[in-house]
C-alpha atoms as a PDB file:
ATOM      1  CA  MET A   1     -10.130  17.712  -1.767  1.00  0.00           C
ATOM      2  CA  HIS A   2      -7.986  14.714  -2.558  1.00  0.00           C
ATOM      3  CA  ASP A   3      -9.403  11.196  -2.283  1.00  0.00           C
ATOM      4  CA  VAL A   4      -6.254   9.825  -0.542  1.00  0.00           C
ATOM      5  CA  CYS A   5      -3.142  11.222   1.058  1.00  0.00           C
ATOM      6  CA  ALA A   6      -0.356   8.696   1.942  1.00  0.00           C
ATOM      7  CA  LEU A   7       2.788   8.973   3.943  1.00  0.00           C
ATOM      8  CA  GLY A   8       5.749   6.577   3.684  1.00  0.00           C
ATOM      9  CA  GLU A   9       8.382   5.143   1.382  1.00  0.00           C
ATOM     10  CA  LEU A  10       8.962   6.203  -2.216  1.00  0.00           C
ATOM     11  CA  LEU A  11      11.872   4.200  -3.621  1.00  0.00           C
ATOM     12  CA  ILE A  12      13.357   2.512  -6.657  1.00  0.00           C
ATOM     13  CA  ASP A  13      12.476  -1.131  -7.404  1.00  0.00           C
ATOM     14  CA  PHE A  14      15.030  -2.835  -9.629  1.00  0.00           C
ATOM     15  CA  THR A  15      12.940  -5.523 -11.307  1.00  0.00           C
ATOM     16  CA  PRO A  16      14.321  -8.532 -13.285  1.00  0.00           C
ATOM     17  CA  ALA A  17      14.346  -7.794 -16.957  1.00  0.00           C
ATOM     18  CA  GLY A  18      15.916 -10.788 -18.640  1.00  0.00           C
ATOM     19  CA  HIS A  19      19.556 -11.444 -19.240  1.00  0.00           C
ATOM     20  CA  SER A  20      22.348  -9.891 -21.218  1.00  0.00           C
ATOM     21  CA  SER A  21      24.013 -11.574 -24.214  1.00  0.00           C
ATOM     22  CA  ALA A  22      26.634 -12.657 -21.725  1.00  0.00           C
ATOM     23  CA  GLY A  23      24.005 -14.436 -19.663  1.00  0.00           C
ATOM     24  CA  ARG A  24      24.023 -11.855 -16.783  1.00  0.00           C
ATOM     25  CA  GLU A  25      20.782 -10.945 -15.158  1.00  0.00           C
ATOM     26  CA  ILE A  26      19.507  -7.409 -16.093  1.00  0.00           C
ATOM     27  CA  PHE A  27      17.402  -5.346 -13.681  1.00  0.00           C
ATOM     28  CA  GLU A  28      15.039  -2.521 -14.805  1.00  0.00           C
ATOM     29  CA  ARG A  29      14.536   0.645 -12.795  1.00  0.00           C
ATOM     30  CA  ASN A  30      10.931   1.002 -11.640  1.00  0.00           C
ATOM     31  CA  PRO A  31       9.350   3.466  -9.202  1.00  0.00           C
ATOM     32  CA  GLY A  32       7.911   1.783  -6.096  1.00  0.00           C
ATOM     33  CA  GLY A  33       7.119   2.027  -2.400  1.00  0.00           C
ATOM     34  CA  ALA A  34       3.796   0.696  -1.110  1.00  0.00           C
ATOM     35  CA  PRO A  35       2.165   4.038  -0.157  1.00  0.00           C
ATOM     36  CA  ALA A  36       3.096   5.610  -3.491  1.00  0.00           C
ATOM     37  CA  ASN A  37       1.830   2.493  -5.293  1.00  0.00           C
ATOM     38  CA  VAL A  38      -1.586   2.895  -3.618  1.00  0.00           C
ATOM     39  CA  LEU A  39      -1.769   6.518  -4.669  1.00  0.00           C
ATOM     40  CA  ALA A  40      -0.839   5.620  -8.285  1.00  0.00           C
ATOM     41  CA  ALA A  41      -3.678   3.133  -8.319  1.00  0.00           C
ATOM     42  CA  VAL A  42      -6.123   5.791  -7.091  1.00  0.00           C
ATOM     43  CA  THR A  43      -5.082   8.348  -9.731  1.00  0.00           C
ATOM     44  CA  ARG A  44      -4.932   5.838 -12.623  1.00  0.00           C
ATOM     45  CA  LEU A  45      -8.583   5.077 -11.843  1.00  0.00           C
ATOM     46  CA  GLY A  46      -9.508   8.790 -12.043  1.00  0.00           C
ATOM     47  CA  GLY A  47      -9.080   9.753  -8.388  1.00  0.00           C
ATOM     48  CA  THR A  48      -6.908  12.390  -6.769  1.00  0.00           C
ATOM     49  CA  ALA A  49      -4.044  11.883  -4.388  1.00  0.00           C
ATOM     50  CA  ALA A  50      -1.128  13.496  -2.475  1.00  0.00           C
ATOM     51  CA  PHE A  51       2.160  12.062  -1.138  1.00  0.00           C
ATOM     52  CA  ILE A  52       4.143  12.775   1.987  1.00  0.00           C
ATOM     53  CA  GLY A  53       7.728  11.371   2.163  1.00  0.00           C
ATOM     54  CA  LYS A  54      11.424  11.784   1.608  1.00  0.00           C
ATOM     55  CA  VAL A  55      13.908  10.896  -1.145  1.00  0.00           C
ATOM     56  CA  GLY A  56      17.543  11.707  -1.743  1.00  0.00           C
ATOM     57  CA  LYS A  57      18.716  14.744  -3.699  1.00  0.00           C
ATOM     58  CA  ASP A  58      19.990  12.450  -6.367  1.00  0.00           C
ATOM     59  CA  ARG A  59      19.019  11.270  -9.852  1.00  0.00           C
ATOM     60  CA  PHE A  60      16.725   8.621  -8.422  1.00  0.00           C
ATOM     61  CA  GLY A  61      14.972  11.204  -6.160  1.00  0.00           C
ATOM     62  CA  ASP A  62      14.459  13.627  -9.165  1.00  0.00           C
ATOM     63  CA  TYR A  63      13.121  10.718 -11.205  1.00  0.00           C
ATOM     64  CA  LEU A  64      10.671   9.706  -8.453  1.00  0.00           C
ATOM     65  CA  LYS A  65       9.287  13.308  -8.169  1.00  0.00           C
ATOM     66  CA  SER A  66       8.664  13.249 -11.875  1.00  0.00           C
ATOM     67  CA  VAL A  67       6.829   9.922 -11.564  1.00  0.00           C
ATOM     68  CA  LEU A  68       4.546  11.436  -8.962  1.00  0.00           C
ATOM     69  CA  GLU A  69       3.809  14.356 -11.174  1.00  0.00           C
ATOM     70  CA  GLU A  70       3.235  12.178 -14.267  1.00  0.00           C
ATOM     71  CA  ASN A  71       0.744  10.225 -12.225  1.00  0.00           C
ATOM     72  CA  ARG A  72      -1.037  13.286 -11.037  1.00  0.00           C
ATOM     73  CA  ILE A  73      -0.027  12.800  -7.481  1.00  0.00           C
ATOM     74  CA  ALA A  74       0.498  16.064  -5.566  1.00  0.00           C
ATOM     75  CA  SER A  75       4.183  16.219  -4.636  1.00  0.00           C
ATOM     76  CA  ASP A  76       4.374  19.295  -2.416  1.00  0.00           C
ATOM     77  CA  GLY A  77       4.716  16.982   0.548  1.00  0.00           C
ATOM     78  CA  LEU A  78       7.865  15.372  -0.967  1.00  0.00           C
ATOM     79  CA  VAL A  79      11.085  16.372   0.808  1.00  0.00           C
ATOM     80  CA  PHE A  80      14.632  15.942  -0.536  1.00  0.00           C
ATOM     81  CA  SER A  81      17.580  14.898   1.635  1.00  0.00           C
ATOM     82  CA  LYS A  82      21.005  16.369   0.871  1.00  0.00           C
ATOM     83  CA  ASP A  83      22.792  13.825   3.114  1.00  0.00           C
ATOM     84  CA  VAL A  84      21.077  10.454   2.441  1.00  0.00           C
ATOM     85  CA  ASN A  85      20.449   8.704  -0.850  1.00  0.00           C
ATOM     86  CA  THR A  86      17.122   7.463  -2.158  1.00  0.00           C
ATOM     87  CA  THR A  87      16.198   3.962  -0.901  1.00  0.00           C
ATOM     88  CA  LEU A  88      16.672   1.096  -3.375  1.00  0.00           C
ATOM     89  CA  ALA A  89      15.083  -2.372  -3.454  1.00  0.00           C
ATOM     90  CA  PHE A  90      15.991  -5.316  -5.676  1.00  0.00           C
ATOM     91  CA  VAL A  91      13.010  -7.523  -6.564  1.00  0.00           C
ATOM     92  CA  HIS A  92      13.457 -11.275  -7.034  1.00  0.00           C
ATOM     93  CA  LEU A  93      10.749 -13.160  -8.812  1.00  0.00           C
ATOM     94  CA  SER A  94       9.927 -16.846  -8.521  1.00  0.00           C
ATOM     95  CA  GLU A  95       8.576 -18.850 -11.540  1.00  0.00           C
ATOM     96  CA  ALA A  96       5.024 -18.144 -10.269  1.00  0.00           C
ATOM     97  CA  GLY A  97       5.686 -14.371 -10.250  1.00  0.00           C
ATOM     98  CA  ASP A  98       5.874 -14.133  -6.470  1.00  0.00           C
ATOM     99  CA  ARG A  99       8.474 -11.675  -5.243  1.00  0.00           C
ATOM    100  CA  SER A 100      10.977 -11.150  -2.491  1.00  0.00           C
ATOM    101  CA  PHE A 101      13.163  -8.131  -1.768  1.00  0.00           C
ATOM    102  CA  SER A 102      16.686  -7.074  -0.996  1.00  0.00           C
ATOM    103  CA  PHE A 103      16.820  -3.488   0.421  1.00  0.00           C
ATOM    104  CA  TYR A 104      19.527  -0.846   0.390  1.00  0.00           C
ATOM    105  CA  ARG A 105      18.304   1.261   3.253  1.00  0.00           C
ATOM    106  CA  LYS A 106      20.855   1.623   6.007  1.00  0.00           C
ATOM    107  CA  PRO A 107      19.957   4.401   5.914  1.00  0.00           C
ATOM    108  CA  GLY A 108      17.707   5.369   3.069  1.00  0.00           C
ATOM    109  CA  ALA A 109      16.185   8.798   2.643  1.00  0.00           C
ATOM    110  CA  ASP A 110      12.600   7.628   3.419  1.00  0.00           C
ATOM    111  CA  ILE A 111      13.462   6.826   6.988  1.00  0.00           C
ATOM    112  CA  THR A 112      15.001  10.279   7.668  1.00  0.00           C
ATOM    113  CA  LEU A 113      11.697  12.235   7.322  1.00  0.00           C
ATOM    114  CA  LEU A 114      11.466  14.581  10.269  1.00  0.00           C
ATOM    115  CA  PRO A 115       8.249  15.282  12.148  1.00  0.00           C
ATOM    116  CA  GLU A 116       8.564  19.012  11.279  1.00  0.00           C
ATOM    117  CA  GLU A 117       8.851  18.093   7.613  1.00  0.00           C
ATOM    118  CA  VAL A 118       5.330  16.433   7.501  1.00  0.00           C
ATOM    119  CA  ASN A 119       3.074  18.463   5.188  1.00  0.00           C
ATOM    120  CA  LEU A 120       0.001  18.686   7.423  1.00  0.00           C
ATOM    121  CA  GLU A 121      -1.938  20.662   4.736  1.00  0.00           C
ATOM    122  CA  ALA A 122      -1.899  17.593   2.525  1.00  0.00           C
ATOM    123  CA  ILE A 123      -3.794  15.702   5.224  1.00  0.00           C
ATOM    124  CA  ASP A 124      -6.208  18.557   5.593  1.00  0.00           C
ATOM    125  CA  ARG A 125      -7.005  18.301   1.884  1.00  0.00           C
ATOM    126  CA  ALA A 126      -7.688  14.539   1.853  1.00  0.00           C
ATOM    127  CA  LYS A 127     -10.670  12.408   2.700  1.00  0.00           C
ATOM    128  CA  ILE A 128      -8.531   9.377   3.559  1.00  0.00           C
ATOM    129  CA  PHE A 129      -5.016   9.173   5.198  1.00  0.00           C
ATOM    130  CA  HIS A 130      -3.068   6.026   4.373  1.00  0.00           C
ATOM    131  CA  PHE A 131       0.099   4.737   5.866  1.00  0.00           C
ATOM    132  CA  GLY A 132       2.163   1.540   6.184  1.00  0.00           C
ATOM    133  CA  SER A 133       4.569   0.148   8.840  1.00  0.00           C
ATOM    134  CA  LEU A 134       7.862   0.696   6.953  1.00  0.00           C
ATOM    135  CA  SER A 135       7.923   4.327   7.943  1.00  0.00           C
ATOM    136  CA  MET A 136       7.853   3.072  11.583  1.00  0.00           C
ATOM    137  CA  THR A 137      10.961   0.832  11.377  1.00  0.00           C
ATOM    138  CA  ASP A 138      13.356   3.693  12.316  1.00  0.00           C
ATOM    139  CA  GLU A 139      13.563   7.171  13.696  1.00  0.00           C
ATOM    140  CA  PRO A 140      12.917   9.974  12.881  1.00  0.00           C
ATOM    141  CA  SER A 141      10.318   8.709  10.341  1.00  0.00           C
ATOM    142  CA  ARG A 142       8.505   6.738  13.107  1.00  0.00           C
ATOM    143  CA  SER A 143       7.873  10.003  14.963  1.00  0.00           C
ATOM    144  CA  ALA A 144       6.898  11.760  11.714  1.00  0.00           C
ATOM    145  CA  THR A 145       4.347   8.974  11.079  1.00  0.00           C
ATOM    146  CA  ILE A 146       2.830   9.180  14.527  1.00  0.00           C
ATOM    147  CA  LYS A 147       2.595  12.999  14.236  1.00  0.00           C
ATOM    148  CA  ALA A 148       0.685  12.609  10.986  1.00  0.00           C
ATOM    149  CA  LEU A 149      -1.565   9.956  12.466  1.00  0.00           C
ATOM    150  CA  ASP A 150      -2.436  12.103  15.458  1.00  0.00           C
ATOM    151  CA  TYR A 151      -3.253  14.981  13.177  1.00  0.00           C
ATOM    152  CA  ALA A 152      -5.396  12.873  10.844  1.00  0.00           C
ATOM    153  CA  LYS A 153      -7.238  11.353  13.789  1.00  0.00           C
ATOM    154  CA  GLU A 154      -7.942  14.722  15.423  1.00  0.00           C
ATOM    155  CA  ARG A 155      -9.404  16.009  12.170  1.00  0.00           C
ATOM    156  CA  GLY A 156     -11.697  12.932  11.665  1.00  0.00           C
ATOM    157  CA  ARG A 157      -9.992  11.587   8.584  1.00  0.00           C
ATOM    158  CA  LEU A 158     -10.689   8.019   7.596  1.00  0.00           C
ATOM    159  CA  ILE A 159      -7.354   6.206   8.218  1.00  0.00           C
ATOM    160  CA  SER A 160      -6.154   3.181   6.194  1.00  0.00           C
ATOM    161  CA  PHE A 161      -3.263   0.957   7.282  1.00  0.00           C
ATOM    162  CA  ASP A 162      -1.254  -1.685   5.447  1.00  0.00           C
ATOM    163  CA  PRO A 163       1.386  -3.272   7.741  1.00  0.00           C
ATOM    164  CA  ASN A 164       3.310  -4.556   4.599  1.00  0.00           C
ATOM    165  CA  TRP A 165       5.531  -6.760   6.833  1.00  0.00           C
ATOM    166  CA  ARG A 166       9.163  -6.974   5.556  1.00  0.00           C
ATOM    167  CA  PRO A 167      11.114  -8.838   8.275  1.00  0.00           C
ATOM    168  CA  ALA A 168      14.546  -7.828   6.913  1.00  0.00           C
ATOM    169  CA  LEU A 169      13.786  -4.219   7.693  1.00  0.00           C
ATOM    170  CA  TRP A 170      13.055  -4.661  11.387  1.00  0.00           C
ATOM    171  CA  LYS A 171      15.502  -5.307  14.217  1.00  0.00           C
ATOM    172  CA  SER A 172      13.293  -8.120  15.536  1.00  0.00           C
ATOM    173  CA  SER A 173       9.761  -9.528  14.938  1.00  0.00           C
ATOM    174  CA  GLY A 174       8.908  -8.275  18.387  1.00  0.00           C
ATOM    175  CA  GLU A 175       9.686  -4.677  17.478  1.00  0.00           C
ATOM    176  CA  ALA A 176       7.757  -5.028  14.252  1.00  0.00           C
ATOM    177  CA  ARG A 177       4.592  -6.389  16.005  1.00  0.00           C
ATOM    178  CA  GLU A 178       4.773  -3.645  18.682  1.00  0.00           C
ATOM    179  CA  ASN A 179       4.892  -0.908  16.051  1.00  0.00           C
ATOM    180  CA  MET A 180       2.242  -2.467  13.938  1.00  0.00           C
ATOM    181  CA  LEU A 181      -0.086  -2.844  16.875  1.00  0.00           C
ATOM    182  CA  LEU A 182       0.554   0.861  17.553  1.00  0.00           C
ATOM    183  CA  GLY A 183      -0.614   1.509  14.000  1.00  0.00           C
ATOM    184  CA  LEU A 184      -3.850  -0.424  14.674  1.00  0.00           C
ATOM    185  CA  ARG A 185      -4.792   2.076  17.329  1.00  0.00           C
ATOM    186  CA  TYR A 186      -5.332   4.671  14.548  1.00  0.00           C
ATOM    187  CA  ALA A 187      -6.715   2.521  11.749  1.00  0.00           C
ATOM    188  CA  ASP A 188     -10.289   2.365  10.532  1.00  0.00           C
ATOM    189  CA  ILE A 189      -9.374   0.091   7.549  1.00  0.00           C
ATOM    190  CA  LEU A 190      -6.715  -2.572   7.740  1.00  0.00           C
ATOM    191  CA  LYS A 191      -5.437  -4.539   4.705  1.00  0.00           C
ATOM    192  CA  VAL A 192      -3.323  -7.564   5.507  1.00  0.00           C
ATOM    193  CA  SER A 193      -2.077 -10.859   4.075  1.00  0.00           C
ATOM    194  CA  GLU A 194      -2.889 -14.135   5.857  1.00  0.00           C
ATOM    195  CA  ASP A 195       0.492 -14.216   7.413  1.00  0.00           C
ATOM    196  CA  GLU A 196       0.177 -10.619   8.597  1.00  0.00           C
ATOM    197  CA  LEU A 197      -3.275 -11.344  10.090  1.00  0.00           C
ATOM    198  CA  SER A 198      -1.819 -14.310  12.028  1.00  0.00           C
ATOM    199  CA  PHE A 199       1.185 -12.326  13.086  1.00  0.00           C
ATOM    200  CA  LEU A 200      -0.892  -9.466  14.509  1.00  0.00           C
ATOM    201  CA  SER A 201      -3.793 -11.370  15.939  1.00  0.00           C
ATOM    202  CA  GLY A 202      -2.095 -14.546  17.111  1.00  0.00           C
ATOM    203  CA  GLU A 203      -4.831 -16.506  15.399  1.00  0.00           C
ATOM    204  CA  SER A 204      -4.553 -18.834  12.471  1.00  0.00           C
ATOM    205  CA  ASP A 205      -8.319 -18.939  11.795  1.00  0.00           C
ATOM    206  CA  MET A 206      -9.458 -16.054   9.564  1.00  0.00           C
ATOM    207  CA  LEU A 207     -12.693 -15.196  11.438  1.00  0.00           C
ATOM    208  CA  ARG A 208     -11.122 -15.315  14.871  1.00  0.00           C
ATOM    209  CA  GLY A 209      -8.156 -13.303  13.632  1.00  0.00           C
ATOM    210  CA  CYS A 210     -10.424 -10.618  12.260  1.00  0.00           C
ATOM    211  CA  ALA A 211     -12.489 -10.590  15.502  1.00  0.00           C
ATOM    212  CA  VAL A 212      -9.242  -9.949  17.493  1.00  0.00           C
ATOM    213  CA  ILE A 213      -8.407  -7.019  15.232  1.00  0.00           C
ATOM    214  CA  ALA A 214     -11.888  -5.617  15.483  1.00  0.00           C
ATOM    215  CA  LYS A 215     -11.608  -5.559  19.285  1.00  0.00           C
ATOM    216  CA  LYS A 216      -8.607  -3.216  18.864  1.00  0.00           C
ATOM    217  CA  GLY A 217     -10.962  -0.693  17.214  1.00  0.00           C
ATOM    218  CA  VAL A 218     -10.369  -1.461  13.496  1.00  0.00           C
ATOM    219  CA  LYS A 219     -13.842  -1.394  11.974  1.00  0.00           C
ATOM    220  CA  THR A 220     -12.972  -2.953   8.547  1.00  0.00           C
ATOM    221  CA  VAL A 221     -10.405  -5.776   7.952  1.00  0.00           C
ATOM    222  CA  ILE A 222      -9.553  -7.046   4.492  1.00  0.00           C
ATOM    223  CA  VAL A 223      -7.286 -10.087   4.017  1.00  0.00           C
ATOM    224  CA  THR A 224      -5.778 -10.509   0.545  1.00  0.00           C
ATOM    225  CA  LEU A 225      -5.408 -14.139  -0.476  1.00  0.00           C
ATOM    226  CA  GLY A 226      -3.563 -14.002  -3.859  1.00  0.00           C
ATOM    227  CA  PRO A 227      -5.254 -16.283  -6.442  1.00  0.00           C
ATOM    228  CA  LYS A 228      -8.025 -17.027  -3.895  1.00  0.00           C
ATOM    229  CA  GLY A 229      -9.144 -13.403  -3.903  1.00  0.00           C
ATOM    230  CA  CYS A 230      -9.898 -11.765  -0.587  1.00  0.00           C
ATOM    231  CA  PHE A 231     -11.818 -12.027   2.692  1.00  0.00           C
ATOM    232  CA  PHE A 232     -13.491  -9.069   4.281  1.00  0.00           C
ATOM    233  CA  SER A 233     -14.963  -8.541   7.786  1.00  0.00           C
ATOM    234  CA  TYR A 234     -16.772  -5.428   8.991  1.00  0.00           C
ATOM    235  CA  GLU A 235     -19.814  -4.346  10.937  1.00  0.00           C
ATOM    236  CA  GLY A 236     -22.126  -5.245   8.044  1.00  0.00           C
ATOM    237  CA  GLY A 237     -20.892  -8.819   7.761  1.00  0.00           C
ATOM    238  CA  ASN A 238     -17.999 -10.866   6.185  1.00  0.00           C
ATOM    239  CA  GLY A 239     -17.250 -13.122   3.256  1.00  0.00           C
ATOM    240  CA  TYR A 240     -14.901 -14.319   0.572  1.00  0.00           C
ATOM    241  CA  VAL A 241     -14.662 -12.771  -2.856  1.00  0.00           C
ATOM    242  CA  ASN A 242     -12.959 -14.483  -5.808  1.00  0.00           C
ATOM    243  CA  THR A 243     -10.509 -12.743  -8.103  1.00  0.00           C
ATOM    244  CA  TYR A 244     -10.050 -12.877 -11.830  1.00  0.00           C
ATOM    245  CA  ASP A 245      -8.163 -15.584 -13.806  1.00  0.00           C
ATOM    246  CA  THR A 246      -5.465 -13.317 -15.377  1.00  0.00           C
ATOM    247  CA  LYS A 247      -1.995 -14.495 -16.315  1.00  0.00           C
ATOM    248  CA  ILE A 248       0.355 -13.542 -13.425  1.00  0.00           C
ATOM    249  CA  VAL A 249       3.610 -11.966 -14.522  1.00  0.00           C
ATOM    250  CA  ASP A 250       4.776  -9.937 -11.471  1.00  0.00           C
ATOM    251  CA  THR A 251       2.836  -9.669  -8.184  1.00  0.00           C
ATOM    252  CA  THR A 252       4.861  -6.597  -7.134  1.00  0.00           C
ATOM    253  CA  GLY A 253       2.304  -3.885  -6.207  1.00  0.00           C
ATOM    254  CA  ALA A 254      -0.736  -6.081  -6.738  1.00  0.00           C
ATOM    255  CA  GLY A 255      -1.849  -5.773  -3.121  1.00  0.00           C
ATOM    256  CA  ASP A 256      -1.261  -1.976  -3.256  1.00  0.00           C
ATOM    257  CA  ALA A 257      -3.320  -1.857  -6.494  1.00  0.00           C
ATOM    258  CA  PHE A 258      -6.128  -3.748  -4.691  1.00  0.00           C
ATOM    259  CA  LEU A 259      -6.041  -1.316  -1.781  1.00  0.00           C
ATOM    260  CA  GLY A 260      -5.919   1.746  -4.075  1.00  0.00           C
ATOM    261  CA  GLY A 261      -8.964   0.421  -5.899  1.00  0.00           C
ATOM    262  CA  LEU A 262     -10.810  -0.042  -2.594  1.00  0.00           C
ATOM    263  CA  LEU A 263      -9.901   3.395  -1.198  1.00  0.00           C
ATOM    264  CA  TYR A 264     -10.925   4.943  -4.489  1.00  0.00           C
ATOM    265  CA  ARG A 265     -14.351   3.332  -4.280  1.00  0.00           C
ATOM    266  CA  ILE A 266     -14.818   4.201  -0.630  1.00  0.00           C
ATOM    267  CA  SER A 267     -13.843   7.799  -1.143  1.00  0.00           C
ATOM    268  CA  ASN A 268     -16.258   8.116  -4.061  1.00  0.00           C
ATOM    269  CA  SER A 269     -19.060   6.506  -2.032  1.00  0.00           C
ATOM    270  CA  GLY A 270     -18.914   9.424   0.369  1.00  0.00           C
ATOM    271  CA  ARG A 271     -19.539   7.011   3.309  1.00  0.00           C
ATOM    272  CA  LYS A 272     -17.498   5.257   5.937  1.00  0.00           C
ATOM    273  CA  PRO A 273     -17.221   1.513   5.381  1.00  0.00           C
ATOM    274  CA  GLU A 274     -19.539   0.644   8.309  1.00  0.00           C
ATOM    275  CA  HIS A 275     -22.318   2.496   6.518  1.00  0.00           C
ATOM    276  CA  ILE A 276     -21.922   0.544   3.276  1.00  0.00           C
ATOM    277  CA  SER A 277     -24.251  -2.438   2.680  1.00  0.00           C
ATOM    278  CA  ILE A 278     -22.723  -5.909   2.374  1.00  0.00           C
ATOM    279  CA  GLU A 279     -23.926  -6.136  -1.218  1.00  0.00           C
ATOM    280  CA  GLU A 280     -22.093  -2.935  -2.121  1.00  0.00           C
ATOM    281  CA  MET A 281     -19.039  -3.974  -0.153  1.00  0.00           C
ATOM    282  CA  ARG A 282     -18.844  -7.200  -2.131  1.00  0.00           C
ATOM    283  CA  ASP A 283     -19.019  -5.253  -5.274  1.00  0.00           C
ATOM    284  CA  MET A 284     -16.173  -3.000  -4.011  1.00  0.00           C
ATOM    285  CA  MET A 285     -14.133  -6.120  -3.284  1.00  0.00           C
ATOM    286  CA  LEU A 286     -14.745  -7.563  -6.671  1.00  0.00           C
ATOM    287  CA  PHE A 287     -13.677  -4.267  -8.297  1.00  0.00           C
ATOM    288  CA  SER A 288     -10.540  -4.173  -6.124  1.00  0.00           C
ATOM    289  CA  ASN A 289      -9.704  -7.708  -7.014  1.00  0.00           C
ATOM    290  CA  ALA A 290      -9.841  -6.724 -10.685  1.00  0.00           C
ATOM    291  CA  VAL A 291      -7.462  -3.780 -10.089  1.00  0.00           C
ATOM    292  CA  GLY A 292      -4.975  -6.103  -8.383  1.00  0.00           C
ATOM    293  CA  ALA A 293      -5.329  -8.814 -11.043  1.00  0.00           C
ATOM    294  CA  VAL A 294      -4.687  -6.423 -13.925  1.00  0.00           C
ATOM    295  CA  CYS A 295      -1.646  -4.975 -12.101  1.00  0.00           C
ATOM    296  CA  ALA A 296      -0.210  -8.538 -11.536  1.00  0.00           C
ATOM    297  CA  ALA A 297      -0.450  -9.138 -15.326  1.00  0.00           C
ATOM    298  CA  GLY A 298       2.265  -6.526 -15.923  1.00  0.00           C
ATOM    299  CA  PHE A 299       5.825  -5.842 -14.791  1.00  0.00           C
ATOM    300  CA  GLY A 300       6.608  -3.333 -12.056  1.00  0.00           C
ATOM    301  CA  ALA A 301       4.363  -1.716  -9.485  1.00  0.00           C
ATOM    302  CA  ILE A 302       3.473   1.846 -10.480  1.00  0.00           C
ATOM    303  CA  PRO A 303       3.956   1.087 -14.256  1.00  0.00           C
ATOM    304  CA  SER A 304       1.365  -1.615 -14.066  1.00  0.00           C
ATOM    305  CA  MET A 305      -1.363   0.290 -12.250  1.00  0.00           C
ATOM    306  CA  PRO A 306      -4.403   0.020 -14.468  1.00  0.00           C
ATOM    307  CA  GLU A 307      -6.748   2.694 -15.732  1.00  0.00           C
ATOM    308  CA  MET A 308     -10.496   2.288 -15.321  1.00  0.00           C
ATOM    309  CA  GLN A 309     -11.085   0.964 -18.819  1.00  0.00           C
ATOM    310  CA  ALA A 310      -8.715  -2.003 -18.254  1.00  0.00           C
ATOM    311  CA  VAL A 311     -10.400  -2.792 -14.943  1.00  0.00           C
ATOM    312  CA  GLN A 312     -13.898  -2.715 -16.553  1.00  0.00           C
ATOM    313  CA  GLU A 313     -12.720  -4.947 -19.357  1.00  0.00           C
ATOM    314  CA  CYS A 314     -11.243  -7.419 -16.845  1.00  0.00           C
ATOM    315  CA  MET A 315     -14.541  -7.513 -14.930  1.00  0.00           C
ATOM    316  CA  SER A 316     -16.570  -8.023 -18.106  1.00  0.00           C
ATOM    317  CA  LYS A 317     -14.393 -10.408 -20.093  1.00  0.00           C
ATOM    318  CA  VAL A 318     -12.154 -12.363 -17.745  1.00  0.00           C
ATOM    319  CA  PRO A 319     -13.684 -15.246 -15.827  1.00  0.00           C
ATOM    320  CA  LEU A 320     -13.367 -15.529 -12.054  1.00  0.00           C
ATOM    321  CA  LEU A 321     -10.817 -17.947 -10.623  1.00  0.00           C
ATOM    322  CA  LEU A 322     -12.873 -20.323  -8.558  1.00  0.00           C
ATOM    323  CA  TYR A 323     -11.628 -22.236  -5.524  1.00  0.00           C
END
């Protein structure tokens, strides 16, 4: 039984890597895609995972399959397109390490996943099913995602959702919100940024926003706050948890690392979040903050996902960043 199965985008992140002798910016090829990043976080910590998605039958696609296998992520749900190339994203970093993206995805192989190509057995073998909204931007991957969600819900799987809002990939903000709200109908666990919480709930206040989401049936809401840590709200209570004062190099994948750490801990607890005490939930959030902080201290998403020892060292040696 796998801890987590995720469906969605697996792509190439081209990350800034300095300049050539002629002064031209150099980009480094890194594996990425939020659902795959989450799975890599899970397996680096010692958990097990499986991926469902589509890449091009090209050098990038072959490379990404090897990355899944190197990270001990089951790849039997990975499909290759003969007609469409692997999706690419160029990452742009600010001086503070914050990132923005330029996508080459019109189309990209990830959005061509067909409903009949979804490996349902991978969902059967997992405790948690995770998805994002980027597989819902276009057909046929939107229908493939909904098929997987219906199947996971029918079989009582715990469902995790990260909207991962990328405005450039949607036709309009209205279409984005409509599809993200559809995702909420299935979700037990929601991980969002402050902007995403406001976008989905219509509320700028954290508590009111989480209450709106809870009324839609989502039992656990986590809001990641960057250097301020995170805020969580569930049936057992709510609260803020600080993160660790690591040097930020590249925030790409840090939120996915956080979520991977949380899903790893929830899976290993053997309980649904609503049955976890608030003290243990705080401890899980602190652990997840450490996973995200260590990831942000390195370049790239999957390459920077930390192993358990690095997370434990962070928690024991690095002071909390207090606000």
